[in-house]
Short mmCIF file of C-alpha atoms in Angstrom, two decimals:
data_model
loop_
_atom_site.label_atom_id
_atom_site.label_comp_id
_atom_site.label_asym_id
_atom_site.label_seq_id
_atom_site.Cartn_x
_atom_site.Cartn_y
_atom_site.Cartn_z
CA UNK Y 49 63.19 29.75 33.42
CA UNK Y 50 64.74 27.64 36.23
CA UNK Y 51 68.38 27.98 36.90
CA UNK Y 52 69.90 24.47 36.57
CA UNK Y 53 72.30 25.29 39.39
CA UNK Y 54 69.45 25.97 41.84
CA UNK Y 55 69.36 22.58 43.62
CA UNK Y 56 66.52 23.40 46.00
CA UNK Y 57 63.90 23.65 43.28
CA UNK Y 58 64.77 20.28 41.76
CA UNK Y 59 64.79 18.50 45.11
CA UNK Y 60 61.39 19.91 46.08
CA UNK Y 61 59.72 18.64 42.92
CA UNK Y 62 61.13 15.14 43.28
CA UNK Y 63 60.19 14.95 46.94
CA UNK Y 64 56.45 15.06 46.24
CA UNK Y 65 56.65 11.71 44.35
CA UNK Y 66 54.02 12.76 41.75
CA UNK Y 67 54.51 15.94 39.84
CA UNK Y 68 51.69 17.81 38.10
CA UNK Y 69 52.52 16.36 34.72
CA UNK Y 70 52.28 12.78 35.95
CA UNK Y 71 49.03 13.52 37.77
CA UNK Y 72 47.50 14.95 34.60
CA UNK Y 73 48.69 11.95 32.62
CA UNK Y 74 47.11 9.57 35.11
CA UNK Y 75 43.87 11.50 35.16
CA UNK Y 76 43.80 11.62 31.39
CA UNK Y 77 44.48 7.91 31.10
CA UNK Y 78 41.73 7.11 33.60
CA UNK Y 79 39.16 9.29 31.85
CA UNK Y 80 40.22 7.88 28.50
CA UNK Y 81 39.87 4.33 29.69
CA UNK Y 82 36.46 5.09 31.19
CA UNK Y 83 35.26 6.73 27.97
CA UNK Y 84 36.57 3.83 25.95
CA UNK Y 85 34.82 1.34 28.20
CA UNK Y 86 31.59 3.31 27.89
CA UNK Y 87 31.91 3.49 24.13
CA UNK Y 88 32.49 -0.23 23.94
CA UNK Y 89 29.59 -1.01 26.27
CA UNK Y 90 27.29 -2.18 23.46
CA UNK Y 91 29.78 -4.93 22.71
CA UNK Y 92 29.17 -6.39 26.15
CA UNK Y 93 25.50 -6.86 25.39
CA UNK Y 94 26.09 -8.55 22.03
CA UNK Y 95 24.85 -11.89 23.07
CA UNK Y 96 21.84 -10.36 24.77
CA UNK Y 97 20.10 -8.63 21.85
CA UNK Y 98 22.30 -8.99 18.80
CA UNK Y 99 24.15 -11.90 17.33
CA UNK Y 100 27.72 -11.53 16.09
CA UNK Y 101 26.43 -12.41 12.64
CA UNK Y 102 23.98 -9.53 12.73
CA UNK Y 103 26.59 -7.10 14.06
CA UNK Y 104 28.96 -7.95 11.24
CA UNK Y 105 26.25 -7.98 8.55
CA UNK Y 106 27.18 -6.09 5.39
CA UNK Y 107 25.11 -3.50 3.55
CA UNK Y 108 22.28 -5.05 1.55
CA UNK Y 109 23.87 -4.26 -1.78
CA UNK Y 110 27.11 -6.00 -0.83
CA UNK Y 111 25.49 -9.22 0.32
CA UNK Y 112 26.14 -12.34 -1.72
CA UNK Y 113 23.33 -14.79 -2.35
CA UNK Y 114 24.79 -17.11 0.30
CA UNK Y 115 24.95 -14.25 2.81
CA UNK Y 116 21.33 -13.34 2.15
CA UNK Y 117 20.23 -16.94 2.44
CA UNK Y 118 21.95 -17.24 5.82
CA UNK Y 119 20.49 -13.92 7.02
CA UNK Y 120 16.97 -14.85 5.97
CA UNK Y 121 17.14 -18.16 7.83
CA UNK Y 122 18.57 -16.36 10.87
CA UNK Y 123 15.72 -13.83 10.81
CA UNK Y 124 13.18 -16.64 10.52
CA UNK Y 125 14.73 -18.33 13.54
CA UNK Y 126 14.72 -15.06 15.49
CA UNK Y 127 11.06 -14.50 14.63
CA UNK Y 128 10.29 -17.99 15.88
CA UNK Y 129 12.26 -17.46 19.08
CA UNK Y 130 10.72 -14.09 19.86
CA UNK Y 131 7.18 -14.43 18.50
CA UNK Y 132 6.67 -18.19 18.34
CA UNK Y 133 5.60 -17.92 14.71
CA UNK Y 134 6.83 -20.02 11.79
CA UNK Y 135 7.38 -17.52 9.01
CA UNK Y 136 8.96 -17.55 5.58
CA UNK Y 137 11.12 -14.56 4.69
CA UNK Y 138 12.45 -14.14 1.17
CA UNK Y 139 13.95 -11.35 -0.88
CA UNK Y 140 12.04 -10.85 -4.13
CA UNK Y 141 13.76 -8.58 -6.64
CA UNK Y 142 12.19 -5.91 -8.86
CA UNK Y 143 10.63 -7.38 -11.99
CA UNK Y 144 12.47 -6.14 -15.11
CA UNK Y 145 10.28 -3.80 -17.13
CA UNK Y 146 7.91 -3.09 -14.26
CA UNK Y 147 7.46 0.34 -12.72
CA UNK Y 148 4.73 0.38 -10.14
CA UNK Y 149 2.19 3.16 -10.11
CA UNK Y 150 -0.74 3.75 -7.81
CA UNK Y 151 -3.79 5.94 -8.25
CA UNK Y 152 -6.58 6.74 -5.83
CA UNK Y 153 -10.04 8.00 -6.72
CA UNK Y 154 -10.96 10.64 -4.16
CA UNK Y 155 -14.52 10.78 -5.50
CA UNK Y 156 -15.32 7.34 -4.17
CA UNK Y 157 -13.06 6.97 -1.12
CA UNK Y 158 -15.40 7.12 1.85
CA UNK Y 159 -12.82 7.22 4.62
CA UNK Y 160 -13.67 3.81 6.09
CA UNK Y 161 -10.00 3.08 6.91
CA UNK Y 162 -10.21 -0.51 5.70
CA UNK Y 163 -6.89 0.11 3.91
CA UNK Y 164 -5.33 1.30 7.17
CA UNK Y 165 -6.52 -1.84 8.91
CA UNK Y 166 -5.36 -4.14 6.09
CA UNK Y 167 -1.91 -2.54 6.14
CA UNK Y 168 -1.73 -3.00 9.90
CA UNK Y 169 -2.37 -6.73 9.60
CA UNK Y 170 -0.43 -7.40 6.39
CA UNK Y 171 2.73 -5.62 7.49
CA UNK Y 172 3.04 -7.05 11.03
CA UNK Y 173 2.58 -3.73 12.77
CA UNK Y 174 2.69 -3.22 16.51
CA UNK Y 175 -0.74 -4.04 17.95
CA UNK Y 176 -0.53 -1.66 20.90
CA UNK Y 177 -0.11 1.47 18.73
CA UNK Y 178 -2.36 0.21 15.92
CA UNK Y 179 0.38 1.44 13.60
CA UNK Y 180 -0.14 1.54 9.85
CA UNK Y 181 1.66 2.99 6.83
CA UNK Y 182 -1.53 4.76 5.76
CA UNK Y 183 -3.20 7.81 7.28
CA UNK Y 184 -6.62 8.86 6.05
CA UNK Y 185 -7.18 12.60 6.24
CA UNK Y 186 -10.67 13.99 6.56
CA UNK Y 187 -10.65 17.11 4.44
CA UNK Y 188 -13.01 20.02 3.94
CA UNK Y 189 -14.53 19.89 0.48
CA UNK Y 190 -12.71 22.49 -1.57
CA UNK Y 191 -9.52 22.21 0.46
CA UNK Y 192 -6.50 20.58 -1.12
CA UNK Y 193 -4.02 20.87 1.77
CA UNK Y 194 -3.83 17.62 3.69
CA UNK Y 195 -1.76 19.33 6.41
CA UNK Y 196 -5.08 20.86 7.48
CA UNK Y 197 -6.85 17.51 7.44
CA UNK Y 198 -7.84 15.43 10.46
CA UNK Y 199 -6.45 11.91 10.71
CA UNK Y 200 -8.18 10.70 13.88
CA UNK Y 201 -11.84 11.40 13.03
CA UNK Y 202 -14.21 9.11 14.88
CA UNK Y 203 -17.72 9.23 13.43
CA UNK Y 204 -19.62 7.50 10.65
CA UNK Y 205 -18.30 8.31 7.21
CA UNK Y 206 -18.59 9.97 4.82
CA UNK Y 207 -19.52 13.06 6.85
CA UNK Y 208 -21.36 15.89 5.05
CA UNK Y 209 -19.07 18.47 3.49
CA UNK Y 210 -15.97 16.29 3.81
CA UNK Y 211 -13.87 14.14 1.56
CA UNK Y 212 -11.19 11.63 2.48
CA UNK Y 213 -7.58 11.40 1.38
CA UNK Y 214 -5.47 8.37 2.30
CA UNK Y 215 -1.75 9.19 2.34
CA UNK Y 216 1.06 6.65 2.40
CA UNK Y 217 4.59 6.52 0.96
CA UNK Y 218 4.36 7.93 -2.57
CA UNK Y 219 7.53 6.12 -3.74
CA UNK Y 220 8.94 9.35 -5.17
CA UNK Y 221 11.29 9.24 -8.13
CA UNK Y 222 13.25 12.05 -6.48
CA UNK Y 223 13.00 11.02 -2.83
CA UNK Y 224 14.24 13.53 -0.24
CA UNK Y 225 14.31 10.77 2.40
CA UNK Y 226 16.99 8.93 0.43
CA UNK Y 227 19.10 12.07 -0.02
CA UNK Y 228 19.37 12.70 3.72
CA UNK Y 229 20.13 9.17 4.94
CA UNK Y 230 23.69 9.31 6.32
CA UNK Y 231 24.28 5.56 6.04
CA UNK Y 232 22.43 4.63 2.81
CA UNK Y 233 19.98 2.46 4.70
CA UNK Y 234 17.22 3.57 2.34
CA UNK Y 235 17.39 3.78 -1.45
CA UNK Y 236 15.31 3.82 -4.56
CA UNK Y 237 14.92 0.53 -6.38
CA UNK Y 238 13.49 0.28 -9.86
CA UNK Y 239 9.95 0.00 -8.53
CA UNK Y 240 9.99 1.88 -5.24
CA UNK Y 241 11.87 3.22 -2.22
CA UNK Y 242 13.00 0.58 0.27
CA UNK Y 243 14.58 0.46 3.74
CA UNK Y 244 17.09 -2.05 5.08
CA UNK Y 245 15.96 -2.28 8.70
CA UNK Y 246 19.22 -3.96 9.68
CA UNK Y 247 21.28 -1.07 8.34
CA UNK Y 248 19.16 1.82 9.66
CA UNK Y 249 20.71 3.62 12.62
CA UNK Y 250 17.47 5.28 13.67
CA UNK Y 251 18.57 8.91 13.23
CA UNK Y 252 15.14 9.77 11.77
CA UNK Y 253 16.52 12.30 9.28
CA UNK Y 254 14.39 10.64 6.60
CA UNK Y 255 11.31 11.05 8.74
CA UNK Y 256 11.99 14.76 8.98
CA UNK Y 257 12.76 15.02 5.26
CA UNK Y 258 9.59 13.34 3.99
CA UNK Y 259 7.05 16.03 3.04
CA UNK Y 260 4.23 13.47 3.23
CA UNK Y 261 4.85 12.21 6.79
CA UNK Y 262 5.05 8.72 5.33
CA UNK Y 263 7.77 7.30 7.53
CA UNK Y 264 7.27 5.73 10.94
CA UNK Y 265 9.72 5.09 13.75
CA UNK Y 266 9.69 1.94 15.88
CA UNK Y 267 9.84 3.35 19.37
CA UNK Y 268 9.67 -0.15 20.75
CA UNK Y 269 9.71 -3.76 19.65
CA UNK Y 270 6.37 -4.53 17.95
CA UNK Y 271 3.91 -6.61 19.97
CA UNK Y 272 2.09 -9.15 17.83
CA UNK Y 273 0.28 -12.24 19.12
CA UNK Y 274 1.73 -15.45 17.67
CA UNK Y 275 -1.40 -16.33 15.76
CA UNK Y 276 -1.60 -12.92 14.10
CA UNK Y 277 1.89 -12.77 12.62
CA UNK Y 278 1.65 -12.68 8.82
CA UNK Y 279 4.02 -15.52 7.83
CA UNK Y 280 4.54 -14.33 4.24
CA UNK Y 281 7.39 -11.89 4.66
CA UNK Y 282 10.24 -10.27 2.74
CA UNK Y 283 13.53 -8.76 3.84
CA UNK Y 284 12.84 -5.24 2.53
CA UNK Y 285 9.13 -5.44 3.28
CA UNK Y 286 6.94 -6.69 6.07
CA UNK Y 287 9.27 -8.75 8.24
CA UNK Y 288 8.96 -7.70 11.87
CA UNK Y 289 11.10 -4.63 12.37
CA UNK Y 290 13.40 -4.20 15.39
CA UNK Y 291 13.00 -1.28 17.78
CA UNK Y 292 14.83 1.91 16.86
CA UNK Y 293 14.52 1.79 13.08
CA UNK Y 294 12.44 3.66 10.53
CA UNK Y 295 9.91 1.95 8.30
CA UNK Y 296 7.37 2.90 5.65
CA UNK Y 297 5.05 1.66 2.94
CA UNK Y 298 6.82 -0.44 0.29
CA UNK Y 299 3.80 -1.05 -1.99
CA UNK Y 300 3.60 -4.54 -0.40
CA UNK Y 301 6.59 -5.61 -2.46
CA UNK Y 302 6.47 -9.07 -0.90
CA UNK Y 303 3.23 -9.49 -2.86
CA UNK Y 304 3.46 -7.07 -5.76
CA UNK Y 305 6.85 -8.31 -6.95
CA UNK Y 306 5.14 -11.67 -7.37
CA UNK Y 307 2.24 -10.23 -9.36
CA UNK Y 308 -0.21 -9.82 -6.47
CA UNK Y 309 -2.19 -6.77 -5.45
CA UNK Y 310 -1.15 -4.66 -2.45
CA UNK Y 311 -3.13 -5.30 0.75
CA UNK Y 312 -4.69 -1.83 0.83
CA UNK Y 313 -6.08 -2.25 -2.66
CA UNK Y 314 -7.47 -5.70 -1.89
CA UNK Y 315 -9.18 -4.33 1.19
CA UNK Y 316 -10.72 -1.20 -0.34
CA UNK Y 317 -14.50 -1.73 -0.36
CA UNK Y 318 -15.16 1.26 -2.63
CA UNK Y 319 -12.72 0.37 -5.39
CA UNK Y 320 -10.94 3.70 -5.02
CA UNK Y 321 -7.50 2.21 -5.52
CA UNK Y 322 -5.85 1.34 -8.84
CA UNK Y 323 -2.44 -0.33 -8.94
CA UNK Y 324 -0.29 -1.69 -11.71
CA UNK Y 325 2.65 -1.51 -14.06
CA UNK Y 326 3.03 1.94 -15.60
CA UNK Y 327 5.16 0.54 -18.42
CA UNK Y 328 2.37 -1.77 -19.61
CA UNK Y 329 0.21 0.29 -22.00
CA UNK Y 330 -2.77 -2.02 -21.36
CA UNK Y 331 -2.66 -1.78 -17.58
CA UNK Y 332 -5.39 -0.26 -15.42
CA UNK Y 333 -3.03 2.33 -14.02
CA UNK Y 334 -2.05 3.50 -17.49
CA UNK Y 335 -5.69 3.96 -18.44
CA UNK Y 336 -6.24 6.09 -15.35
CA UNK Y 337 -3.15 8.19 -16.00
CA UNK Y 338 -4.18 8.72 -19.62
CA UNK Y 339 -7.90 9.30 -19.10
CA UNK Y 340 -8.38 10.88 -15.67
CA UNK Y 341 -7.11 14.21 -14.49
CA UNK Y 342 -4.58 13.01 -11.94
CA UNK Y 343 -2.49 15.11 -9.61
CA UNK Y 344 0.24 14.46 -7.05
CA UNK Y 345 0.70 15.87 -3.56
CA UNK Y 346 2.98 18.89 -3.14
CA UNK Y 347 4.03 18.76 -6.77
CA UNK Y 348 5.99 22.01 -6.34
CA UNK Y 349 8.58 20.19 -4.22
CA UNK Y 350 9.76 18.26 -7.25
CA UNK Y 351 9.63 14.87 -5.52
CA UNK Y 352 7.91 13.21 -8.51
CA UNK Y 353 5.64 10.77 -6.65
CA UNK Y 354 4.48 7.46 -8.12
CA UNK Y 355 1.17 7.83 -6.32
CA UNK Y 356 -1.57 9.81 -8.05
CA UNK Y 357 -4.92 11.17 -6.94
CA UNK Y 358 -7.91 11.88 -9.12
CA UNK Y 359 -11.56 12.84 -9.03
CA UNK Y 360 -14.11 11.26 -11.35
CA UNK G 88 42.13 12.46 -51.47
CA UNK G 89 41.70 14.99 -48.69
CA UNK G 90 38.24 15.84 -49.98
CA UNK G 91 37.19 12.18 -49.87
CA UNK G 92 38.48 11.86 -46.30
CA UNK G 93 36.64 15.00 -45.30
CA UNK G 94 33.43 13.72 -46.87
CA UNK G 95 33.82 10.39 -45.07
CA UNK G 96 34.37 12.20 -41.80
CA UNK G 97 31.27 14.37 -42.28
CA UNK G 98 29.18 11.34 -43.17
CA UNK G 99 30.40 9.50 -40.09
CA UNK G 100 29.56 12.51 -37.91
CA UNK G 101 25.99 12.59 -39.14
CA UNK G 102 25.48 8.88 -39.08
CA UNK G 103 22.59 7.96 -36.85
CA UNK G 104 23.85 6.62 -33.53
CA UNK G 105 22.92 3.06 -32.75
CA UNK G 106 20.86 2.44 -29.66
CA UNK G 107 21.16 -0.88 -27.93
CA UNK G 108 17.92 -2.23 -26.65
CA UNK G 109 18.31 -2.23 -22.90
CA UNK G 110 17.08 -5.65 -21.81
CA UNK G 111 16.12 -4.25 -18.42
CA UNK G 112 13.64 -1.82 -19.91
CA UNK G 113 12.22 -3.97 -22.67
CA UNK G 114 8.69 -5.05 -21.82
CA UNK G 115 7.76 -8.51 -22.96
CA UNK G 116 4.19 -8.21 -24.08
CA UNK G 117 2.68 -11.60 -23.43
CA UNK G 118 0.25 -13.06 -25.90
CA UNK G 119 -3.34 -12.42 -24.92
CA UNK G 120 -3.91 -16.18 -24.72
CA UNK G 121 -1.36 -16.43 -21.93
CA UNK G 122 -3.21 -14.02 -19.66
CA UNK G 123 -5.43 -15.22 -16.89
CA UNK G 124 -9.08 -14.34 -17.34
CA UNK G 125 -10.76 -11.93 -14.97
CA UNK G 126 -12.87 -13.57 -12.29
CA UNK G 127 -16.00 -11.57 -11.56
CA UNK G 128 -17.59 -12.15 -8.19
CA UNK G 129 -21.29 -12.59 -8.83
CA UNK G 130 -23.50 -12.22 -5.78
CA UNK G 131 -25.52 -15.32 -4.94
CA UNK G 132 -29.27 -15.23 -5.19
CA UNK G 133 -29.55 -12.75 -8.05
CA UNK G 134 -33.10 -12.84 -9.35
CA UNK G 135 -34.47 -14.35 -6.18
CA UNK G 136 -36.24 -12.83 -3.26
CA UNK G 137 -34.64 -13.75 0.04
CA UNK G 138 -37.06 -15.16 2.58
CA UNK G 139 -36.68 -15.67 6.31
CA UNK G 140 -36.60 -19.47 5.85
CA UNK G 141 -33.17 -21.03 6.50
CA UNK G 142 -32.04 -24.12 4.60
CA UNK G 143 -29.86 -26.99 5.87
CA UNK G 144 -26.68 -25.01 5.05
CA UNK G 145 -27.79 -22.06 7.16
CA UNK G 146 -28.52 -19.96 4.09
CA UNK G 147 -31.70 -17.99 3.67
CA UNK G 148 -33.88 -19.54 1.00
CA UNK G 149 -34.55 -17.39 -2.03
CA UNK G 150 -37.63 -17.79 -4.15
CA UNK G 151 -37.85 -17.00 -7.82
CA UNK G 152 -39.96 -14.04 -8.84
CA UNK G 153 -42.14 -16.26 -11.00
CA UNK G 154 -43.20 -18.24 -7.94
CA UNK G 155 -45.69 -15.47 -7.17
CA UNK G 156 -45.69 -13.50 -10.39
CA UNK G 157 -46.33 -16.62 -12.46
CA UNK G 158 -48.69 -16.94 -15.35
CA UNK G 159 -50.53 -13.70 -14.71
CA UNK G 160 -50.72 -11.85 -11.44
CA UNK G 161 -53.34 -12.88 -8.91
CA UNK G 162 -55.56 -10.22 -7.40
CA UNK G 163 -54.62 -6.56 -7.73
CA UNK G 164 -52.37 -5.59 -10.62
CA UNK G 165 -48.75 -5.20 -9.48
CA UNK G 166 -47.51 -1.78 -8.41
CA UNK G 167 -45.93 0.45 -11.02
CA UNK G 168 -43.78 2.36 -8.55
CA UNK G 169 -42.29 1.48 -5.18
CA UNK G 170 -44.49 3.93 -3.27
CA UNK G 171 -47.58 2.07 -4.49
CA UNK G 172 -46.62 -1.13 -2.69
CA UNK G 173 -49.24 -2.12 -0.16
CA UNK G 174 -48.30 -5.59 1.00
CA UNK G 175 -45.20 -7.26 -0.49
CA UNK G 176 -41.65 -5.95 -0.90
CA UNK G 177 -42.21 -3.19 1.62
CA UNK G 178 -39.19 -4.38 3.62
CA UNK G 179 -36.88 -3.03 0.92
CA UNK G 180 -35.66 0.52 0.72
CA UNK G 181 -36.16 2.20 -2.62
CA UNK G 182 -34.04 5.16 -3.58
CA UNK G 183 -32.90 4.99 -7.16
CA UNK G 184 -33.97 8.06 -9.08
CA UNK G 185 -37.50 8.02 -10.47
CA UNK G 186 -37.33 4.50 -11.80
CA UNK G 187 -40.46 2.39 -12.08
CA UNK G 188 -40.31 -1.33 -11.25
CA UNK G 189 -40.70 -2.11 -14.95
CA UNK G 190 -37.74 0.10 -15.86
CA UNK G 191 -35.56 -2.89 -15.04
CA UNK G 192 -37.87 -5.84 -14.32
CA UNK G 193 -39.46 -7.52 -17.32
CA UNK G 194 -43.25 -7.73 -16.96
CA UNK G 195 -43.61 -10.49 -19.53
CA UNK G 196 -41.09 -12.88 -18.04
CA UNK G 197 -40.71 -12.26 -14.32
CA UNK G 198 -37.43 -14.18 -14.08
CA UNK G 199 -35.74 -11.77 -16.47
CA UNK G 200 -34.73 -8.16 -16.60
CA UNK G 201 -35.39 -5.83 -19.48
CA UNK G 202 -33.14 -3.41 -21.30
CA UNK G 203 -34.41 -0.03 -22.45
CA UNK G 204 -34.70 -1.55 -25.91
CA UNK G 205 -37.20 -4.06 -24.55
CA UNK G 206 -34.80 -6.98 -24.94
CA UNK G 207 -34.88 -9.51 -22.13
CA UNK G 208 -31.80 -10.01 -20.00
CA UNK G 209 -30.72 -12.73 -17.58
CA UNK G 210 -30.10 -11.69 -14.00
CA UNK G 211 -26.46 -12.75 -14.34
CA UNK G 212 -25.98 -10.03 -16.98
CA UNK G 213 -27.21 -7.24 -14.70
CA UNK G 214 -24.10 -5.16 -15.44
CA UNK G 215 -25.30 -4.55 -18.99
CA UNK G 216 -28.49 -3.12 -17.55
CA UNK G 217 -26.68 -0.78 -15.15
CA UNK G 218 -24.35 0.35 -17.95
CA UNK G 219 -27.29 1.79 -19.91
CA UNK G 220 -27.43 4.80 -17.61
CA UNK G 221 -24.11 4.63 -15.76
CA UNK G 222 -21.92 4.50 -18.82
CA UNK G 223 -19.03 6.52 -17.41
CA UNK G 224 -18.82 4.24 -14.39
CA UNK G 225 -19.04 1.23 -16.68
CA UNK G 226 -16.25 2.57 -18.86
CA UNK G 227 -14.09 3.12 -15.78
CA UNK G 228 -15.03 -0.36 -14.60
CA UNK G 229 -13.90 -1.92 -17.86
CA UNK G 230 -10.50 -0.32 -17.35
CA UNK G 231 -10.16 -1.26 -13.70
CA UNK G 232 -10.76 2.26 -12.40
CA UNK G 233 -14.09 1.50 -10.74
CA UNK G 234 -15.30 -1.45 -8.73
CA UNK G 235 -12.06 -2.45 -7.05
CA UNK G 236 -9.83 -5.40 -7.57
CA UNK G 237 -8.08 -8.16 -5.73
CA UNK G 238 -5.95 -11.08 -6.85
CA UNK G 239 -3.17 -10.20 -9.30
CA UNK G 240 -2.23 -7.00 -11.10
CA UNK G 241 0.03 -9.16 -13.27
CA UNK G 242 -2.34 -11.31 -15.28
CA UNK G 243 0.49 -13.50 -16.53
CA UNK G 244 0.81 -14.77 -12.96
CA UNK G 245 -2.76 -15.00 -11.77
CA UNK G 246 -6.29 -13.83 -12.29
CA UNK G 247 -7.68 -10.45 -11.45
CA UNK G 248 -10.74 -10.71 -9.21
CA UNK G 249 -13.38 -8.07 -9.86
CA UNK G 250 -16.69 -7.19 -8.31
CA UNK G 251 -20.06 -7.30 -10.01
CA UNK G 252 -22.02 -4.00 -9.69
CA UNK G 253 -24.48 -5.60 -7.29
CA UNK G 254 -21.73 -6.77 -4.90
CA UNK G 255 -21.32 -3.18 -3.74
CA UNK G 256 -24.52 -1.45 -4.84
CA UNK G 257 -28.04 -2.50 -3.90
CA UNK G 258 -29.89 -1.85 -7.17
CA UNK G 259 -32.93 -0.60 -5.28
CA UNK G 260 -30.87 1.74 -3.11
CA UNK G 261 -27.52 2.07 -4.85
CA UNK G 262 -25.88 4.86 -2.87
CA UNK G 263 -22.99 3.57 -0.79
CA UNK G 264 -24.14 3.53 2.85
CA UNK G 265 -22.51 5.42 5.69
CA UNK G 266 -20.13 3.20 7.63
CA UNK G 267 -18.23 3.25 10.90
CA UNK G 268 -14.52 3.62 10.13
CA UNK G 269 -11.84 1.28 11.49
CA UNK G 270 -9.69 2.66 14.31
CA UNK G 271 -6.94 5.11 13.37
CA UNK G 272 -3.29 4.50 14.27
CA UNK G 273 -2.50 5.97 17.67
CA UNK G 274 0.46 8.05 16.57
CA UNK G 275 -0.86 11.46 17.71
CA UNK G 276 -0.18 13.01 14.31
CA UNK G 277 -2.67 15.49 12.94
CA UNK G 278 -5.12 14.88 15.71
CA UNK G 279 -7.85 17.24 16.73
CA UNK G 280 -7.38 16.54 20.42
#
């Protein structure tokens, strides 16, 4: 402890002009200011890639009808500015009393990947990666484990000794992807699991959590020629997704919530796919569930998929 | 008095609870009349043999069977089985079990088909003929589990578009052919390379 009567010590410290404490304060303030500036850097590029309106956009479930209307028109304008395509984006809601179910007949699927192609076109996927929400696995006959399947086979199909299993989002009733999302950008609606691409922060937890590898990440902004943009779009469905967000199959809700068939089913040349309302006792899907021996993928995980497979 | 209260309490405990019908779950079953009819895609030219002649619309001209097989066959009697063909129809592939030509084609009226019962059948009703042997497929077809679908799953909003058997299956060679698949997504998942 310094003796207050010892004048020499006090004089020495004041002579230097800056004592250690002040120097540390200055250094701290400088570093703090630099870190703050760095943290705020995205704000500087607001006008470049994000409008103020988009930055301040609320979570989907808190949007009023007027908000949604404004957002949809803004997204249409952005699509026109960036892709040169006139599109119509709306936000169809689940139909009361409708629970979608999907079944796929593995006895007749021949692995032609027409569903993959139809999904690619319908959902405005990036042309350069040929992205699609569906993967078709070529499987050894007798094997049931699609993790051992091959998704990039390149020969005429069906090959001897093989069968083919298309896998897409199974719209689980107990979805692990929804449980892990830290920002509630993905949730289960009455008829399927959806993603708000404007709310997703791109952490990819959901991609890691999905046992069916159903989710895709947009590593870059999708490239789509103007003439190939599908103009019939929906907010939670096939509108063009920004870079850095996760996406997945939504059972073509922009069509199916209006009574239409999903694109993969329309495209299937073998008739392997059956889609419909599981609550309607007269529907095709109900007949399949009641009369065919259906199974789901990785049933032991307790995810309760809405997508069923069967053999004739 | 206490006994009456007790009895009332017990009765109220065992009273059946009332369930409100949740309007969100209730399914409105539309009247059958309100539903759109199925549209079945029928392939053009059923019952005709396609020739190499092209008409003004760019379509190959088909000729009716009775054009050649008219009132009685000229020359040699017609073949019973595909492997007996010597001149005509040899461009077609035949691979459909051990069927004879007359298993499906009526010999009395060449513009008709014949059921196993001997009854004559129009070419437009071919599905009834197929269903004689392929009953399980036909049953699945009737319930939308075979043959594919496009259009609307919700028949209150639009029609369901279905295929006719012959849209996908060549009756003379019905097995689905091998095809070249579309390109896979380039996402490097589950690849062999």
